[in-house]
Coordinates of C-alpha atoms and ligand atoms in Angstrom, one line a residue:
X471 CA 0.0 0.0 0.0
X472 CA 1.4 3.3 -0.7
X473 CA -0.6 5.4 1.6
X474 CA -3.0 6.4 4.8
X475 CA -5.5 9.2 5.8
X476 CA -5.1 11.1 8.3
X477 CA -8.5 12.6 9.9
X478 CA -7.8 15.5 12.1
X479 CA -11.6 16.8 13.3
X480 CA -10.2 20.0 15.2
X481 CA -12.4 22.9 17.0
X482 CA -12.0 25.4 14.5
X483 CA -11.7 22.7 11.1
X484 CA -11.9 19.1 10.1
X485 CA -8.9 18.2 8.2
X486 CA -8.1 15.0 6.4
X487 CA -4.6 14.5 4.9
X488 CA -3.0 11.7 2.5
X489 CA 0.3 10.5 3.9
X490 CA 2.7 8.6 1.5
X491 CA 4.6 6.6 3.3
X492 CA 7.3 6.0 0.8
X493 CA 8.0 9.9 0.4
X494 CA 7.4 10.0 4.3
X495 CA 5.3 13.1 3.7
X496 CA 1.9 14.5 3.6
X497 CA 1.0 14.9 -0.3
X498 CA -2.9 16.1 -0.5
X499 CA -5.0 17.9 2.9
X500 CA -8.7 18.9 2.7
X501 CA -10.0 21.2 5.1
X502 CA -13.2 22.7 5.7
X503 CA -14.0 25.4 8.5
X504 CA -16.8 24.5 11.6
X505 CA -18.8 26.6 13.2
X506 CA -19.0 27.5 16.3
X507 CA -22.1 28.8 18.5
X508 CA -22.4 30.5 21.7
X509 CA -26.3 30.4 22.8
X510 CA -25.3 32.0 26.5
X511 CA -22.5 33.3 28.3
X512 CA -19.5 30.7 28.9
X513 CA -21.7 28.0 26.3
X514 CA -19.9 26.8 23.3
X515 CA -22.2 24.6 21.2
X516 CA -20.9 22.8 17.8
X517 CA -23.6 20.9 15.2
X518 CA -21.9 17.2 15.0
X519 CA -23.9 16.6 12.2
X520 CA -21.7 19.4 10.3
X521 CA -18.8 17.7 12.2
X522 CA -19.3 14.5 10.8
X523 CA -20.4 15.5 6.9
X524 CA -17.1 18.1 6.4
X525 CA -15.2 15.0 7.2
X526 CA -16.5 12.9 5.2
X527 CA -16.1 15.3 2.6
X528 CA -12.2 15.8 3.1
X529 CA -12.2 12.0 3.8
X530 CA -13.1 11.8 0.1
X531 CA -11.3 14.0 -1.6
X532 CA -8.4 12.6 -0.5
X533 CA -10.0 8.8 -1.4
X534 CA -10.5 10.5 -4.9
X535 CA -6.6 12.1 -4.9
X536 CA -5.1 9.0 -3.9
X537 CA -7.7 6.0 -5.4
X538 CA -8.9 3.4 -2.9
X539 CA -6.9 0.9 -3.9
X540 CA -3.7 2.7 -2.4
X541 CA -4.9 3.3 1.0
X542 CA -4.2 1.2 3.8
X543 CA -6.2 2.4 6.3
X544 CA -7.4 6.0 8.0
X545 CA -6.3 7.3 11.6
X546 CA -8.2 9.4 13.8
X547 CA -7.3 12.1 16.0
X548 CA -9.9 14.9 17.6
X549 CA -10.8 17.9 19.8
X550 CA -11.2 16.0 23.0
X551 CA -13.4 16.2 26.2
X552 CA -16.2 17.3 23.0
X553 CA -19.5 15.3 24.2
X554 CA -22.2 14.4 21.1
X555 CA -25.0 12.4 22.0
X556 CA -27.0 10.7 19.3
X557 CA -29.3 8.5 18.2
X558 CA -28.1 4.7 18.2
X559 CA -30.5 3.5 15.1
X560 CA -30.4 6.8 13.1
X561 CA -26.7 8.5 13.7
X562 CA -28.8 11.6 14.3
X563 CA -27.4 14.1 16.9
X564 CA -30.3 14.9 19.9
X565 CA -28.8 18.1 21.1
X566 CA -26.0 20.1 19.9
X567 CA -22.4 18.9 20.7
X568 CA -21.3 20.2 24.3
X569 CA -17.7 21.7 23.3
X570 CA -14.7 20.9 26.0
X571 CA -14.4 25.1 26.0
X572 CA -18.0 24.7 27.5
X573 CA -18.4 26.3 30.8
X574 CA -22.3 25.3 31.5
X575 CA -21.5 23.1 34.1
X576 CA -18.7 24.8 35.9
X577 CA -21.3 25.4 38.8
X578 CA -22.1 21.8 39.7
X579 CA -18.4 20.5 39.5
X580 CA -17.1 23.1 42.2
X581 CA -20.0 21.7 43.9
X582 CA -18.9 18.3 43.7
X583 CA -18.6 16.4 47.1
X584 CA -15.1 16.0 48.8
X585 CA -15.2 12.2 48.2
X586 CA -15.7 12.4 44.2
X587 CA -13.2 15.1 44.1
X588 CA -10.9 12.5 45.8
X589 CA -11.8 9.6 43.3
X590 CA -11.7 11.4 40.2
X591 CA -7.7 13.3 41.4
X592 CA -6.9 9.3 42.2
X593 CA -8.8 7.2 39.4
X594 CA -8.8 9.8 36.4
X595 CA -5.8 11.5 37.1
X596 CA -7.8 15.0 36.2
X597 CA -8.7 18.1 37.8
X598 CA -13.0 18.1 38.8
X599 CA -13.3 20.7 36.0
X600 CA -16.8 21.3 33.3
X601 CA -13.9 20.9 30.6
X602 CA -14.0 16.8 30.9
X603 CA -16.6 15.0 29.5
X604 CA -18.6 13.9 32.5
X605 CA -20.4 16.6 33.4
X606 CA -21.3 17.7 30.1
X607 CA -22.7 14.1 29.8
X608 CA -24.7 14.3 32.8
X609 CA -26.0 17.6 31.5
X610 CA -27.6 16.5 28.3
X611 CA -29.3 13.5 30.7
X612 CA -30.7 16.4 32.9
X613 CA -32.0 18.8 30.6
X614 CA -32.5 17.5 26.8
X615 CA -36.4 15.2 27.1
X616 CA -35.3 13.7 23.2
X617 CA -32.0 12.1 25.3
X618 CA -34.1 10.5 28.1
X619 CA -36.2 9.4 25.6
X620 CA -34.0 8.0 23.2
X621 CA -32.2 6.6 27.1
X622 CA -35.4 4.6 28.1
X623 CA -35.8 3.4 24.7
X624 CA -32.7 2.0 24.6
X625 CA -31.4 3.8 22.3
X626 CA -29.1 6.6 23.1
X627 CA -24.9 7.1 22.1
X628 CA -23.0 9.2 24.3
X629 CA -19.6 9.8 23.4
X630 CA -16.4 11.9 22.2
X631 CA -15.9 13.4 19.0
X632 CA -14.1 10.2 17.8
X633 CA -16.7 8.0 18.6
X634 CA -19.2 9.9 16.5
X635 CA -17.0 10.2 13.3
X636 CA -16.2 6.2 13.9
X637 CA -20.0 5.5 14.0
X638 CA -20.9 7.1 11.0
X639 CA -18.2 6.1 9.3
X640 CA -19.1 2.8 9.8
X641 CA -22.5 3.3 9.1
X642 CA -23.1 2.3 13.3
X643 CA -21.7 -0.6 13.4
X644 CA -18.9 0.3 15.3
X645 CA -19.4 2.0 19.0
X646 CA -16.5 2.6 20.2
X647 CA -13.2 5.0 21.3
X648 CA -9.8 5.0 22.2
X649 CA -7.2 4.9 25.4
X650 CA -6.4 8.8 25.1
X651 CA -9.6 10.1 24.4
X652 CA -11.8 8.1 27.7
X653 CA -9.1 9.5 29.8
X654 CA -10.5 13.0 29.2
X655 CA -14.4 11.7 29.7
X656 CA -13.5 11.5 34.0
X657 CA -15.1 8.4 34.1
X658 CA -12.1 6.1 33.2
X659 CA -9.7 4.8 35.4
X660 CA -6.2 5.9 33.4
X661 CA -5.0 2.6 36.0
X662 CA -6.8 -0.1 35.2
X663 CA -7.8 1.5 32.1
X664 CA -11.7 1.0 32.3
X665 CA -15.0 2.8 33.1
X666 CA -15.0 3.7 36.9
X667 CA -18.3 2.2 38.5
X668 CA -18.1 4.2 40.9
X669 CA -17.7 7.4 39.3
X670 CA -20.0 6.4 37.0
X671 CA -23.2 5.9 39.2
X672 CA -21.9 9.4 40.9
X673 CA -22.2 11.2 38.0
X674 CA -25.7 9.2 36.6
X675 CA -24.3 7.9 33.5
X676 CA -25.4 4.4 32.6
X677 CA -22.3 2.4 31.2
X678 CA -24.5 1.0 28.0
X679 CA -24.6 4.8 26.8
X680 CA -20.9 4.7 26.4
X681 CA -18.7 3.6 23.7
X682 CA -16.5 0.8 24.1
X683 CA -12.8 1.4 24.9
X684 CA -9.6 0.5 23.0
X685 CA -6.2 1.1 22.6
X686 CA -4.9 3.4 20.2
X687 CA -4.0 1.3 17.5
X688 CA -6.9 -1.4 17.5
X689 CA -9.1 -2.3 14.5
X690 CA -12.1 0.3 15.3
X691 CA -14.2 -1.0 12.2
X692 CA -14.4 -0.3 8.3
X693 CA -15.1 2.7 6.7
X694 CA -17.6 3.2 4.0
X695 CA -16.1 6.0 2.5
X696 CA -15.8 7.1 -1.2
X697 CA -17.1 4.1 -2.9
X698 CA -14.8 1.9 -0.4
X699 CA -14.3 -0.1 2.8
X700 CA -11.1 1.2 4.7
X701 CA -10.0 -0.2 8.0
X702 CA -9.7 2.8 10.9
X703 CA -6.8 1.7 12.3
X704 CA -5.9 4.1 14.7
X705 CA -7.6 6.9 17.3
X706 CA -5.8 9.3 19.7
X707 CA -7.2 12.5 21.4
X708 CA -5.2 15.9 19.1
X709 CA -2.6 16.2 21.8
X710 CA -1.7 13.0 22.1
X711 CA -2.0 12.5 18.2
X712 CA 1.0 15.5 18.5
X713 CA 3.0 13.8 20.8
X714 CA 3.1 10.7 18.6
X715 CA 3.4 12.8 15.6
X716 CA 6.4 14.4 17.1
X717 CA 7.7 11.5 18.0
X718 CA 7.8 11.9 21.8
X719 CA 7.6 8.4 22.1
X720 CA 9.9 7.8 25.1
X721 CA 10.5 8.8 29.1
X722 CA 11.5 12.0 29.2
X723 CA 10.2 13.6 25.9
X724 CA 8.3 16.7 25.4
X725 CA 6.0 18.6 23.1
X726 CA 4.5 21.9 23.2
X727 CA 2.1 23.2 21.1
X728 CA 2.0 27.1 20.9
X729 CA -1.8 27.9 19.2
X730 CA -4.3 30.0 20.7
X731 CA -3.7 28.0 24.3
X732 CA -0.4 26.5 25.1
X733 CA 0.1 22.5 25.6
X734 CA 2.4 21.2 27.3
X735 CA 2.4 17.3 27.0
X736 CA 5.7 15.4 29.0
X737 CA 6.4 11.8 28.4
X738 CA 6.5 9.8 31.5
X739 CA 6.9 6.7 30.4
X740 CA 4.9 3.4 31.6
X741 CA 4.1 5.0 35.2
X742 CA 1.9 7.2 35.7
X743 CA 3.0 9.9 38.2
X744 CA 0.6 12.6 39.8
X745 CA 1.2 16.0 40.0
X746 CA -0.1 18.8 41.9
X747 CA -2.0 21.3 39.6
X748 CA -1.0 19.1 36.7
X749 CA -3.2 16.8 34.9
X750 CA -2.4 12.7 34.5
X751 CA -3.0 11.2 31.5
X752 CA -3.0 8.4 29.0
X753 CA -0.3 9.0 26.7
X754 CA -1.0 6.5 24.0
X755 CA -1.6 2.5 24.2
X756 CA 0.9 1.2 21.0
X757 CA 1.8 -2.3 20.7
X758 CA 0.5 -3.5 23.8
X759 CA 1.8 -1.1 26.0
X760 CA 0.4 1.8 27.8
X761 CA 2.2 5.1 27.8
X762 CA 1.1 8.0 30.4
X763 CA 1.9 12.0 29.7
X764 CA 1.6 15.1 32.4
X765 CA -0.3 17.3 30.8
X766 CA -0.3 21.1 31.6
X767 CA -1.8 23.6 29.9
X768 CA -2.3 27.8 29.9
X769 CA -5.0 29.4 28.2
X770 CA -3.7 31.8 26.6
X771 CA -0.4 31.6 24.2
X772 CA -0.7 32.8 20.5
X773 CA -4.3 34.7 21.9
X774 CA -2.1 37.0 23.7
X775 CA 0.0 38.1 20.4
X776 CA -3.7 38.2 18.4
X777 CA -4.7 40.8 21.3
X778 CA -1.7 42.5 20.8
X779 CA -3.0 43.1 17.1
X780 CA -6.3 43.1 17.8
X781 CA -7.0 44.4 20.4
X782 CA -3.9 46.8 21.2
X783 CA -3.2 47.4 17.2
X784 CA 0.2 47.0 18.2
X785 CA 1.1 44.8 15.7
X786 CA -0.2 44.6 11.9
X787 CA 0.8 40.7 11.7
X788 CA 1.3 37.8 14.5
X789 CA 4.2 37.2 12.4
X790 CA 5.4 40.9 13.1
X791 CA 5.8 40.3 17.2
X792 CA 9.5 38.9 16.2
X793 CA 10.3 41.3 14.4
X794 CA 9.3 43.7 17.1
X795 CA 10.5 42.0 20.0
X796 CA 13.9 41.4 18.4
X797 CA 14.9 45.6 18.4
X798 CA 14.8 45.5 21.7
X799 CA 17.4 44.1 23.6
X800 CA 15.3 43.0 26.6
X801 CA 11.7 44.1 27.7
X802 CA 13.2 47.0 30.1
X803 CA 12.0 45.7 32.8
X804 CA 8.3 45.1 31.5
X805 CA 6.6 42.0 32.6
X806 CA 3.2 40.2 31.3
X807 CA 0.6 37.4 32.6
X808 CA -1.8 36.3 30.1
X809 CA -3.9 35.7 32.8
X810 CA -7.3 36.8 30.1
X811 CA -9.7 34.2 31.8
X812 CA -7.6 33.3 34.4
X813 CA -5.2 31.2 34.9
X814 CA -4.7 27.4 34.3
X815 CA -1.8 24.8 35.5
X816 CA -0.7 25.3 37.7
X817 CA -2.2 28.0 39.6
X818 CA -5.9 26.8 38.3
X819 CA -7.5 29.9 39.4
X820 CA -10.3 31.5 37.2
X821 CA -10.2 35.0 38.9
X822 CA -7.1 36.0 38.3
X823 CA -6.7 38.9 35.4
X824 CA -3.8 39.8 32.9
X825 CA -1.0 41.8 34.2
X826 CA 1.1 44.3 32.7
X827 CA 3.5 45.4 35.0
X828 CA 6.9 47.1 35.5
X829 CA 6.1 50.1 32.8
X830 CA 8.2 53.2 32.9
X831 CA 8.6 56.4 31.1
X832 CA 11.0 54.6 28.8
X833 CA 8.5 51.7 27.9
X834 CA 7.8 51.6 24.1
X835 CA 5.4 48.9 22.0
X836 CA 8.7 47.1 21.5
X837 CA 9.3 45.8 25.1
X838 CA 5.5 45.0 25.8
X839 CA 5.7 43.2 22.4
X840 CA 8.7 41.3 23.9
X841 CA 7.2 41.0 27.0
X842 CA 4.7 39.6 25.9
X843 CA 6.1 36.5 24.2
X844 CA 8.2 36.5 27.1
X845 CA 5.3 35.4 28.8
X846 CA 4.3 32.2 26.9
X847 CA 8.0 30.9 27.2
X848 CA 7.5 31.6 31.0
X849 CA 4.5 30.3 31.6
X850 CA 5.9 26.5 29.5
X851 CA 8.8 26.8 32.1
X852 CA 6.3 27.5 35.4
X853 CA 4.7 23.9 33.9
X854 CA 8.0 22.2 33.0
X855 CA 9.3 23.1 36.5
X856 CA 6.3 21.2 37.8
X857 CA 6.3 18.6 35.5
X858 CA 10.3 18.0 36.2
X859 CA 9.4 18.2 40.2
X860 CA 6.9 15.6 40.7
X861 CA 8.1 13.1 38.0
X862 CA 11.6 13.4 38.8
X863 CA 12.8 13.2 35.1
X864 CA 14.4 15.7 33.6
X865 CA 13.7 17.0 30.1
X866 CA 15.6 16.4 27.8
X867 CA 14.1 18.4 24.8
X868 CA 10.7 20.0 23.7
X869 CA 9.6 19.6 20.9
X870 CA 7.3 22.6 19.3
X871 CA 4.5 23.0 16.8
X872 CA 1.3 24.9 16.4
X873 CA 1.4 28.3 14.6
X874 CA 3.0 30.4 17.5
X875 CA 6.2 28.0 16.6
X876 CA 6.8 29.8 13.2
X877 CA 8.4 32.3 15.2
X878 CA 12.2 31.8 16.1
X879 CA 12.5 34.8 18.5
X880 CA 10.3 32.6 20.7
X881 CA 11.6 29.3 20.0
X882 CA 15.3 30.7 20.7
X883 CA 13.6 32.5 23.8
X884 CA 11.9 29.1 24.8
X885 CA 15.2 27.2 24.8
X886 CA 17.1 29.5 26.9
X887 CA 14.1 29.9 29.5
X888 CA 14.1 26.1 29.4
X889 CA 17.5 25.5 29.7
X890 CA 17.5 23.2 27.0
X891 CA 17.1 22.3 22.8
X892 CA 13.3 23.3 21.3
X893 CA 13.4 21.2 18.3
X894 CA 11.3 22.3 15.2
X895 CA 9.9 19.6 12.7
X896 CA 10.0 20.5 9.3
X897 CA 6.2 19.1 9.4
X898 CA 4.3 21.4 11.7
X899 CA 1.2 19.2 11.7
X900 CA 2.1 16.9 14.2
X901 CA -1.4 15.9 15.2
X902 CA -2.1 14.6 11.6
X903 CA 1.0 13.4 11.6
X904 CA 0.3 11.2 14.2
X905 CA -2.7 10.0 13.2
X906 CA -1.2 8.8 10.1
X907 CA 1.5 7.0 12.3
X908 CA -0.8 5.5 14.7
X909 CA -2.9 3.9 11.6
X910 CA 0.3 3.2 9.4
X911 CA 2.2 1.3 12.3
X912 CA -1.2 -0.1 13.5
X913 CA -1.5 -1.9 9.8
X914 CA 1.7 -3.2 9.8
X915 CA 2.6 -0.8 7.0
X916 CA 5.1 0.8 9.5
X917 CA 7.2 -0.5 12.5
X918 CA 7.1 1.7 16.0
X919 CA 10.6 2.8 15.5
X920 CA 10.0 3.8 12.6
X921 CA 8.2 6.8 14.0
X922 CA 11.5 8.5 15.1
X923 CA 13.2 8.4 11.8
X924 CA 10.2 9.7 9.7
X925 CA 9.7 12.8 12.0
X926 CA 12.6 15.2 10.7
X927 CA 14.0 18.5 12.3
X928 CA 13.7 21.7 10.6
X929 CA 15.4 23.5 12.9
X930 CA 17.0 23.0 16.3
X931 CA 17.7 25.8 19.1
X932 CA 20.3 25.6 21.6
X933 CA 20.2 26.9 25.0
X934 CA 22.6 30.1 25.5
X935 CA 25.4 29.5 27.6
X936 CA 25.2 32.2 30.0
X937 CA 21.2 31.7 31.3
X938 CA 21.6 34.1 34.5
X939 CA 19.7 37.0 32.5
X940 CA 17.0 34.4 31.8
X941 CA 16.3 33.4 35.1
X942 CA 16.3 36.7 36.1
X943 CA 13.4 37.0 33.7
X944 CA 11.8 34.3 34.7
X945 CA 11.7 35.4 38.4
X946 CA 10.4 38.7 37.0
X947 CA 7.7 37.0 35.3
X948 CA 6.8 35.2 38.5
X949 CA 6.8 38.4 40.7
X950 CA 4.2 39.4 37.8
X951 CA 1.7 36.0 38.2
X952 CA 2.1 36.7 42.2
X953 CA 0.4 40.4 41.2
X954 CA -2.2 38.5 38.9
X955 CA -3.3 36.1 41.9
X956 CA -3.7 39.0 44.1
X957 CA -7.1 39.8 44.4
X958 CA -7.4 42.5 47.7
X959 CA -11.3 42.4 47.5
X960 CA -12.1 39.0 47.9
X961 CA -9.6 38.9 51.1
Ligands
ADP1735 P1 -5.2 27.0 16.9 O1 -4.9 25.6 16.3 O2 -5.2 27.0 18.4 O3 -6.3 27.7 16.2 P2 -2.7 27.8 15.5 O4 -1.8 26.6 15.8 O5 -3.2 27.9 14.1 O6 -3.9 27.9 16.6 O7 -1.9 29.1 15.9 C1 -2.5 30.4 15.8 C2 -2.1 31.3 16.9 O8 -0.6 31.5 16.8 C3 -2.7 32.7 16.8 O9 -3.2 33.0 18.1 C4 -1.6 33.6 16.4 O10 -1.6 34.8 17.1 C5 -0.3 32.9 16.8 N1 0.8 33.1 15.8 C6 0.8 32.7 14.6 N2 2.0 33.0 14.0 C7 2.7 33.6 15.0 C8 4.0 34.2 15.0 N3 4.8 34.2 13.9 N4 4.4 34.7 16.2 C9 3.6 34.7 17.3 N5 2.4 34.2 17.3 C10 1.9 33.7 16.1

């Protein structure tokens, strides 16, 4: 076989790509935009219905570029946390899709009881927070009367984003998810790698509403997709798609992907270690054995630049910040927190607010431009610094993607924050990549190992030698996210 397909069913598009694996490169992507809709304050609604036909029309075109005949088989990755519920005999959503940046139930989890909190920090490895799955899920069985009736009829699908492109792609017959994407519902048990009764019955969810859970690179069922039966080979949640994609594959590794949020996924190998403000979490099940990642993540990365240009009109082009940041030789003393909607890992705290600070007379655009990119490197290092604390193994370099990567004043700045190389892949989509990896090693059209050798380096940066002046900006930075938590009214 010459080929597989790569679905990438993002937040903001659906993506499907046709990887060659002789030329070891993507060579045909479709892409279609999804809406988004925001019926209240803090709700974020998608239609899965729209979801599920833009894929299958970039699924196609790339059936049509590359001819059935040449494909071996398609791998998933998704938006995660994402909760559809449909309608088992039909493949017709009830309600609109619940998306993870969906604060509706943020209420009821800070609610929670003591003793959940406690089993979902031990079982799931998460943080009680309306981003997972669970609550969303409970949600829809509260408040949507075509759910409960489709429930005691038997006949109700709740489930990730995956889940819902696999069932219609296989025109229902297969029910079903992966490893990585069930340990963002907070209802699996990342240990034993199953549903968690308990949690379960705590939250209301009945376990026959659920897909079925496998690892990463099972057989998830056959496609019926431009005239032809393909085998989906492969499913990951998009980080963990990344992390494979960027071949992160052993203790120790790191990715970060600079978009509108920051993610910080670290490798921890086969154990799965707990972290204080950090999240636990399935890093990929591959050939039998089960990988776990910490995750960490801060809201607000490549937003903060667009605010610059948006908001600020500091800055004509994202792209411009380097150019901006680089005539400067340091931000004078200027310091920023992104803190927009608060902050996340570590300090998970939704009240603090951004933070400009340090400003003098002297103060130009050019060092709160700096600044301000200073302040996504800083806030990767406040995570790494966990991440290096509570797991005990030390880095030993990040990899980087997502669009904020394109821009080398921050990549340099990000290795000598860090201390140590950001490596830059000459493919920047790593979560397609790694859906076509997960599918291509899953069919036996590629070994595991392989994975290393296909993903290729664009560009490497080094540490400098001399870090004092970036730790000094570091501890800045943190003097700053002290001023950000600070809240002398609610005292
Ligand atoms: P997402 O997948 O989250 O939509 P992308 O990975 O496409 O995001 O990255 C887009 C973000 O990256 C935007 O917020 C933009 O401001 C930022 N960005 C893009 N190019 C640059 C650049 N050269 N320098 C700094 N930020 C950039």
């Amino acid at each position: 076989m010459d080929c597989v397909i790569a679905l990438d069913a993002g937040t903001t598009s659906v993506r499907a790509f046709v990887y060659d694996l002789k030329a070891g490169t993507f060579v045909h992507r479709a892409q279609q935009e999804v809406g988004q809709s925001f019926p209240k304050p803090g709700w974020v609604e998608q239609d899965a219905n729209e979801i599920w036909y833009k894929a299958a029309y970039c699924l196609n075109d790339c059936i049509d570029f590359a001819g059935a005949a040449n494909i071996a088989g398609i791998g998933i990755a998704n938006q995660r946390e994402t909760v559809v519920a449909w309608d088992r005999q039909t493949g017709a959503p009830v309600c609109p899709a619940i998306v993870w940046q969906c604060r509706r139930t943020s209420k009821f989890c800070s609610e929670l009881p003591e003793e959940t909190v406690r089993l979902i920090r031990e079982r799931t490895g998460l943080l009680p927070d309306a981003y997972f799955s669970a609550s969303k899920m409970k949600w829809i069985l509260d408040n949507v009367p075509a759910a409960q009736r489709l429930l005691r009829e038997g006949r109700l699908c709740l489930g990730t984003v995956d889940s819902y492109l696999l069932f219609r792609l296989t025109e229902g017959k297969s029910f079903c998810t992966d490893h990585t994407n069930a340990s963002r519902t907070m209802l699996f048990d990342i240990h034993t790698l199953d549903y968690d009764g308990e949690l379960l019955e705590r939250f209301g969810i009945p376990r026959g509403v659920l897909p079925d859970i496998y690892p990463c690179d099972a057989r998830f069922g056959e496609a019926v997709a431009g005239g032809a039966r393909l085998p989906v080979a492969g499913i990951a949640g998009d980080q963990q798609a990344a992390l494979i994609g960027q071949a992160a594959l052993s203790c120790g590794d790191g990715k970060i992907t600079y978009g509108t949020g920051l993610f910080l996924l670290f490798h921890t190998g086969e154990k799965c270690v707990s972290s204080d403000g950090l999240l636990s979490t399935v890093a990929y099940t591959l050939n039998g054995r089960t990988s776990y990642a910490l995750e960490g993540s801060v809201f607000h990365a490549g937003s903060a630049v667009q605010w610059l240009r948006d908001g600020l009109e500091m800055i004509p082009t994202s792209a411009e910040s380097e150019r901006i940041a680089s005539s400067v030789p340091d931000s004078g003393g200027v310091a920023f927190v992104p803190a927009f909607t608060g902050l996340g890992a570590p300090h998970w705290n939704s009240d603090a607010r951004a933070m400009l600070c340090g400003i003098t007379r002297g103060t130009t655009k050019a060092h709160i431009v700096r600044a301000v990119l200073e302040s996504i490197a800083c806030g990767a290092r406040e995570l790494l610094d966990c991440m290096e604390r509570d797991s005990g193994v030390r880095l030993r370099e990040i990899k980087c993607d997502g669009g904020a990567s394109a821009n080398g004043f921050l990549m340099q700045l990000q290795a000598n924050i860090l201390g140590v190389a950001v490596n830059r892949p000459s493919e920047r989509e790593s979560t397609a990549l790694g859906a076509a990896f997960l599918a291509a090693v899953s069919l036996g059209e590629m070994g595991e190992e392989e994975i290393a050798r296909r993903r290729t380096s664009e560009r490497i940066f080094t540490p400098a030698r001399d870090r004092a002046p970036f730790e000094a900006l570091y501890r800045n930075y943190l003097g700053a996210v002290k001023r950000a938590l600070y809240r002398p009214n609610s005292e």
